[in-house]
Coordinates of C-alpha atoms and ligand atoms in Angstrom, one line a residue:
M1 CA 102.0 114.2 106.5
E2 CA 103.1 111.3 104.3
F3 CA 103.4 107.8 105.7
K4 CA 106.8 106.3 105.9
N5 CA 106.5 103.4 108.4
V6 CA 103.8 100.8 107.9
T7 CA 102.9 97.9 110.2
V8 CA 100.9 95.1 108.9
A9 CA 99.2 93.1 111.6
G10 CA 98.5 89.4 110.7
S11 CA 100.7 87.6 108.1
G12 CA 98.0 85.3 106.7
V13 CA 96.6 85.1 103.2
L14 CA 96.2 88.8 102.8
G15 CA 98.5 90.3 105.4
Y16 CA 101.8 89.1 103.9
Q17 CA 100.7 90.2 100.4
I18 CA 99.9 93.8 101.7
A19 CA 103.3 93.8 103.6
F20 CA 105.2 92.8 100.5
Q21 CA 103.3 95.1 98.2
S22 CA 104.1 98.1 100.5
A23 CA 107.8 97.2 100.9
F24 CA 108.1 96.7 97.1
H25 CA 106.9 100.3 96.7
G26 CA 109.4 101.8 99.2
Y27 CA 107.8 101.7 102.6
H28 CA 109.5 100.3 105.7
V29 CA 107.2 97.6 106.8
T30 CA 107.0 95.7 110.1
V31 CA 105.1 92.5 109.9
Y32 CA 103.4 91.6 113.2
D33 CA 101.9 88.3 114.1
I34 CA 101.2 86.4 117.3
N35 CA 104.3 84.3 117.4
D36 CA 107.8 83.9 115.8
E37 CA 106.9 80.6 114.3
I38 CA 104.2 82.1 112.2
L39 CA 106.5 84.9 111.2
E40 CA 109.1 82.4 110.0
K41 CA 106.3 80.9 107.7
A42 CA 105.6 84.4 106.4
K43 CA 109.3 84.8 105.5
A44 CA 109.1 81.7 103.4
K45 CA 106.0 82.9 101.7
F46 CA 107.8 86.0 100.7
E47 CA 110.1 83.9 98.5
V48 CA 107.1 82.4 96.6
L49 CA 105.6 85.9 96.2
S50 CA 108.8 87.2 94.8
A51 CA 108.6 84.6 92.1
A52 CA 105.0 85.8 91.2
F53 CA 106.2 89.4 91.1
K54 CA 108.9 88.3 88.7
T55 CA 106.4 86.5 86.4
D56 CA 103.5 88.9 86.6
L57 CA 105.2 92.3 87.0
N58 CA 108.6 91.7 85.5
A59 CA 110.1 92.7 88.9
T60 CA 113.9 92.4 89.0
S61 CA 116.0 90.5 91.6
G62 CA 117.4 93.9 92.7
Q63 CA 113.9 95.3 93.3
L64 CA 112.8 92.2 95.2
D65 CA 116.0 92.2 97.3
A66 CA 115.5 95.8 98.2
A67 CA 111.9 95.0 99.1
K68 CA 112.9 92.2 101.5
K69 CA 115.4 94.5 103.2
R70 CA 112.6 96.9 104.0
L71 CA 110.7 94.2 105.9
S72 CA 111.2 93.4 109.5
Y73 CA 109.3 91.1 111.8
Q74 CA 107.9 91.4 115.3
S75 CA 105.7 89.3 117.6
N76 CA 105.7 92.0 120.2
L77 CA 102.9 94.4 119.4
G78 CA 104.4 97.4 121.3
E79 CA 107.6 97.1 119.4
A80 CA 105.8 96.5 116.1
V81 CA 103.9 99.8 116.2
K82 CA 106.3 102.0 118.2
D83 CA 107.0 104.2 115.1
A84 CA 104.1 103.2 112.8
D85 CA 102.5 106.0 110.7
L86 CA 100.0 103.5 109.4
L87 CA 98.9 100.2 110.8
I88 CA 97.0 97.8 108.4
E89 CA 95.0 95.2 110.3
A90 CA 94.6 91.8 108.6
V91 CA 93.8 89.5 111.6
P92 CA 91.1 86.9 111.2
E93 CA 87.6 87.8 110.2
N94 CA 86.2 87.2 113.7
P95 CA 84.8 90.2 115.6
Q96 CA 86.1 88.9 119.0
I97 CA 89.6 88.6 117.7
K98 CA 89.5 92.0 116.1
I99 CA 88.1 93.8 119.2
G100 CA 90.7 92.1 121.4
F101 CA 93.4 93.3 119.0
Y102 CA 92.2 96.9 118.8
H103 CA 91.9 97.2 122.6
E104 CA 95.6 96.0 122.9
L105 CA 96.6 98.3 120.0
A106 CA 94.9 101.3 121.4
K107 CA 97.1 101.0 124.5
L108 CA 100.4 100.7 122.6
A109 CA 100.3 102.7 119.4
P110 CA 101.6 106.3 119.3
E111 CA 99.1 109.0 118.8
K112 CA 100.1 109.6 115.1
T113 CA 99.3 106.1 113.9
V114 CA 96.4 105.7 111.5
F115 CA 94.6 102.3 111.9
A116 CA 93.1 100.7 108.6
S117 CA 91.2 97.5 108.7
N118 CA 91.3 95.0 105.7
S119 CA 88.0 93.4 106.9
S120 CA 85.9 92.1 104.0
T121 CA 82.5 91.8 105.9
L122 CA 82.7 94.0 109.0
L123 CA 82.0 97.7 109.0
P124 CA 84.5 100.3 110.5
S125 CA 81.6 101.7 112.7
Q126 CA 81.5 98.3 114.4
F127 CA 85.1 98.9 115.8
A128 CA 85.5 102.6 115.7
Q129 CA 85.2 103.1 119.5
E130 CA 87.3 100.1 120.3
T131 CA 90.3 101.7 118.5
G132 CA 90.3 104.6 121.0
R133 CA 90.9 107.0 117.9
P134 CA 87.7 106.8 115.8
E135 CA 88.7 109.8 113.7
R136 CA 92.0 108.1 112.7
F137 CA 90.3 104.7 111.8
L138 CA 88.8 103.4 108.5
A139 CA 88.7 100.4 106.2
L140 CA 91.3 99.8 103.4
H141 CA 90.2 96.7 101.6
F142 CA 92.4 94.8 99.2
A143 CA 91.6 91.8 96.9
N144 CA 93.4 88.5 97.1
E145 CA 96.4 88.5 94.8
I146 CA 96.8 92.2 95.4
W147 CA 99.7 92.7 93.0
K148 CA 97.4 91.6 90.1
H149 CA 94.0 92.4 91.3
N150 CA 95.0 95.8 92.5
T151 CA 91.8 97.3 93.8
A152 CA 92.0 99.2 97.2
E153 CA 88.5 100.2 98.4
I154 CA 88.8 103.0 101.0
M155 CA 85.7 103.3 103.4
G156 CA 85.5 105.4 106.5
H157 CA 82.7 105.5 109.1
A158 CA 80.7 108.7 109.8
G159 CA 83.5 109.9 112.3
T160 CA 86.6 109.3 110.1
D161 CA 88.6 112.5 109.6
A162 CA 88.5 113.6 105.9
A163 CA 92.2 114.4 105.9
V164 CA 93.1 110.8 107.2
F165 CA 90.8 109.4 104.5
D166 CA 92.7 111.4 101.8
Q167 CA 96.1 110.2 103.2
V168 CA 95.0 106.6 103.0
V169 CA 93.8 107.1 99.4
A170 CA 97.2 108.6 98.5
F171 CA 99.0 105.7 100.3
A172 CA 96.9 103.2 98.3
K173 CA 97.9 104.9 95.0
S174 CA 101.5 105.0 96.0
I175 CA 101.7 101.2 96.4
G176 CA 100.4 100.6 92.9
M177 CA 96.7 100.2 93.7
V178 CA 93.7 101.6 91.9
A179 CA 92.2 103.6 94.8
L180 CA 88.4 103.3 95.0
P181 CA 87.0 105.7 97.6
L182 CA 83.5 105.0 99.1
H183 CA 81.5 108.0 100.3
K184 CA 79.7 106.0 102.9
E185 CA 79.7 102.6 104.7
Q186 CA 78.4 99.8 102.5
P187 CA 78.6 96.1 103.6
G188 CA 80.6 94.3 100.9
Y189 CA 82.1 97.6 99.6
I190 CA 81.6 98.1 95.8
V191 CA 83.1 94.9 94.5
N192 CA 81.1 92.4 96.5
S193 CA 78.0 94.5 96.3
L194 CA 78.2 93.9 92.6
L195 CA 79.7 90.4 92.5
V196 CA 77.7 88.5 95.2
P197 CA 74.2 89.2 93.6
L198 CA 75.6 88.1 90.2
L199 CA 77.0 84.8 91.6
S200 CA 73.9 84.1 93.6
A201 CA 71.7 84.7 90.6
G202 CA 73.8 82.2 88.5
L203 CA 73.5 79.6 91.3
D204 CA 69.7 80.2 91.7
L205 CA 69.1 79.6 88.0
L206 CA 71.0 76.3 88.2
A207 CA 69.2 75.3 91.4
K208 CA 65.8 76.1 89.8
G209 CA 66.8 73.9 86.8
V210 CA 66.5 76.8 84.3
A211 CA 69.7 76.2 82.5
D212 CA 73.1 74.3 82.8
V213 CA 76.4 75.8 84.0
E214 CA 77.9 76.3 80.6
T215 CA 74.8 77.9 79.1
I216 CA 74.5 80.3 82.0
D217 CA 78.2 81.4 81.7
K218 CA 78.0 81.5 77.9
T219 CA 74.9 83.8 78.1
W220 CA 76.8 86.2 80.4
M221 CA 79.9 86.1 78.3
V222 CA 78.2 86.7 74.9
A223 CA 75.7 89.2 76.1
T224 CA 78.1 91.5 78.0
G225 CA 81.5 90.7 76.5
A226 CA 82.9 89.6 79.9
P227 CA 85.8 87.1 79.6
V228 CA 84.3 84.8 82.3
G229 CA 80.8 83.9 83.6
P230 CA 79.4 83.5 87.1
F231 CA 80.5 79.8 87.4
G232 CA 84.0 80.5 86.1
I233 CA 84.2 83.3 88.8
L234 CA 82.9 81.0 91.5
D235 CA 85.7 78.5 90.8
V236 CA 88.2 81.3 91.4
V237 CA 86.5 82.6 94.5
G238 CA 86.4 79.0 95.8
I239 CA 83.4 76.8 96.4
T240 CA 83.9 77.0 100.2
T241 CA 83.3 80.7 100.3
A242 CA 80.4 80.4 98.0
Y243 CA 78.9 77.8 100.3
N244 CA 79.4 79.9 103.4
I245 CA 77.7 82.9 101.8
N246 CA 74.7 80.9 100.5
K247 CA 74.3 78.9 103.8
M248 CA 74.1 82.2 105.7
A249 CA 71.6 83.6 103.2
A250 CA 69.6 80.4 103.5
D251 CA 69.6 80.5 107.3
V252 CA 68.5 84.2 107.4
S253 CA 66.0 84.2 104.5
K254 CA 64.6 80.6 104.9
D255 CA 64.4 80.7 101.1
P256 CA 64.2 77.0 99.9
I257 CA 66.2 77.8 96.7
K258 CA 69.1 79.2 98.8
Q259 CA 69.0 76.1 101.0
K260 CA 69.0 73.9 97.8
V261 CA 72.0 75.8 96.5
A262 CA 73.8 75.3 99.9
D263 CA 73.1 71.6 100.0
Y264 CA 74.1 71.2 96.3
L265 CA 77.5 73.0 97.0
K266 CA 78.1 70.9 100.0
E267 CA 77.1 67.4 98.6
E268 CA 78.4 67.8 95.1
F269 CA 81.5 69.9 95.6
I270 CA 82.8 70.3 99.1
D271 CA 82.2 66.7 100.2
K272 CA 83.9 65.5 97.0
G273 CA 87.0 67.8 97.4
K274 CA 86.0 69.8 94.3
L275 CA 86.8 73.4 95.7
G276 CA 87.4 75.2 92.5
V277 CA 90.6 76.3 90.8
E278 CA 92.7 75.6 94.0
T279 CA 91.9 71.9 93.7
G280 CA 91.8 71.7 89.9
V281 CA 88.1 70.9 89.8
G282 CA 85.0 72.9 90.5
F283 CA 82.3 73.8 88.0
Y284 CA 85.1 73.3 85.4
T285 CA 88.3 71.4 85.2
Y286 CA 91.6 73.1 85.2
P287 CA 94.0 74.2 83.9
D288 CA 91.9 74.1 80.6
P289 CA 88.3 75.0 81.6
S290 CA 85.9 74.5 78.7
Y291 CA 84.8 78.2 78.8
K292 CA 88.3 79.2 77.7
K293 CA 88.3 76.8 74.7
E294 CA 87.8 77.9 71.1
G295 CA 84.2 77.6 70.1
F296 CA 82.7 77.8 73.5
L297 CA 80.9 81.0 72.6
K298 CA 79.4 79.7 69.4
Ligands
NAD301 P1 94.2 84.4 107.7 O1 93.5 83.6 108.7 O2 94.9 83.8 106.5 O3 95.4 85.2 108.5 C1 95.2 85.9 109.7 C2 96.5 86.1 110.4 O4 96.3 86.8 111.6 C3 97.2 84.7 110.8 O5 98.6 84.8 110.4 C4 97.1 84.8 112.3 O6 98.2 84.1 113.0 C5 97.0 86.2 112.6 N1 96.4 86.5 113.9 C6 95.5 85.9 114.7 N2 95.2 86.5 115.7 C7 95.9 87.6 115.8 C8 96.1 88.7 116.6 N3 95.3 88.9 117.7 N4 97.0 89.7 116.2 C9 97.7 89.6 115.1 N5 97.6 88.7 114.3 C10 96.7 87.7 114.6 O7 93.2 85.6 107.2 P2 93.2 86.4 105.8 O8 92.4 85.6 104.8 O9 94.5 87.0 105.6 O10 92.2 87.6 106.3 C11 92.6 88.6 107.1 C12 91.6 89.8 106.9 O11 91.7 90.1 105.6 C13 90.2 89.5 107.3 O12 89.6 90.6 107.9 C14 89.6 89.2 105.9 O13 88.2 89.6 105.8 C15 90.4 90.1 105.0 N6 90.4 89.8 103.6 C16 90.7 88.5 103.2 C17 90.7 88.2 101.8 C18 91.0 86.8 101.3 O14 90.8 86.4 100.2 N7 91.5 85.9 102.2 C19 90.5 89.2 100.9 C20 90.2 90.5 101.4 C21 90.2 90.8 102.7

């Protein structure tokens, strides 16, 4: 069975992007959030997103108007899922909120609905029983700025039905994603399993005083041909996220270098409002960071 009706729960940073991407590719999408005021804000964000679709994807006004007509809004969960083939959950990254949401959803959703979680750090097996339909539950993980960074990592738990998994892979492709199936559960999926160690290694080299920011980035860029190094990436990810990851690692490992990294990010960046690209300053200054200037790789 192909999906037709999609419900996206949570209209925050990722939820509204997933909803718009799905509507743009022809699905009827219901956007669910906890109240109408938040849903009104989501409607306003769709206008901003439309401008990005025009610039980045050459989307036409006709296509964007059609996408908007396929979107509807609901703050009543029962109404929001009553005819959903697929529900994509993008509620806050907080296990208590997610569990509460799945308990409610399990009571209200029709039997046919497949549930997919966009969680970045929690594993589907942690929620499978709460959904009341473990075989029709899995993770479908998108990246921020989904229309440009179009990865969709699909990860089931041991009890996910293989046919459901394949349906979700097909759905991801149908909304313009590069579908990346994982054969088993992996914290951090593929992208973050690769990226987090690289970024941590860069920060460790800096904290140990081995080399400066530009030399570390230059090394990575010249040696691998990558267009950006770990500190350029950290500015895009955001220093707050980098701090949270390193603080957690420091607390768990008691590694003094990790603690030094966490303190450095807090004192030199967060406390000074230098949060990366979003604030115009991080390790580099934007919009013209030195690593993009001619001669940087010399
Ligand atoms: P967010 O805080 O921006 O948005 C969460 C939304 O969920 C808000 O609109 C909030 O009102 C709503 N919400 C709160 N409780 C709810 C409930 N009980 N039912 C329905 N909606 C509820 O969060 P986000 O950054 O969009 O993250 C959502 C999920 O997507 C998380 O699991 C996160 O790990 C994942 N994710 C985020 C990113 C990112 O870059 N932000 C990237 C990939 C995946």
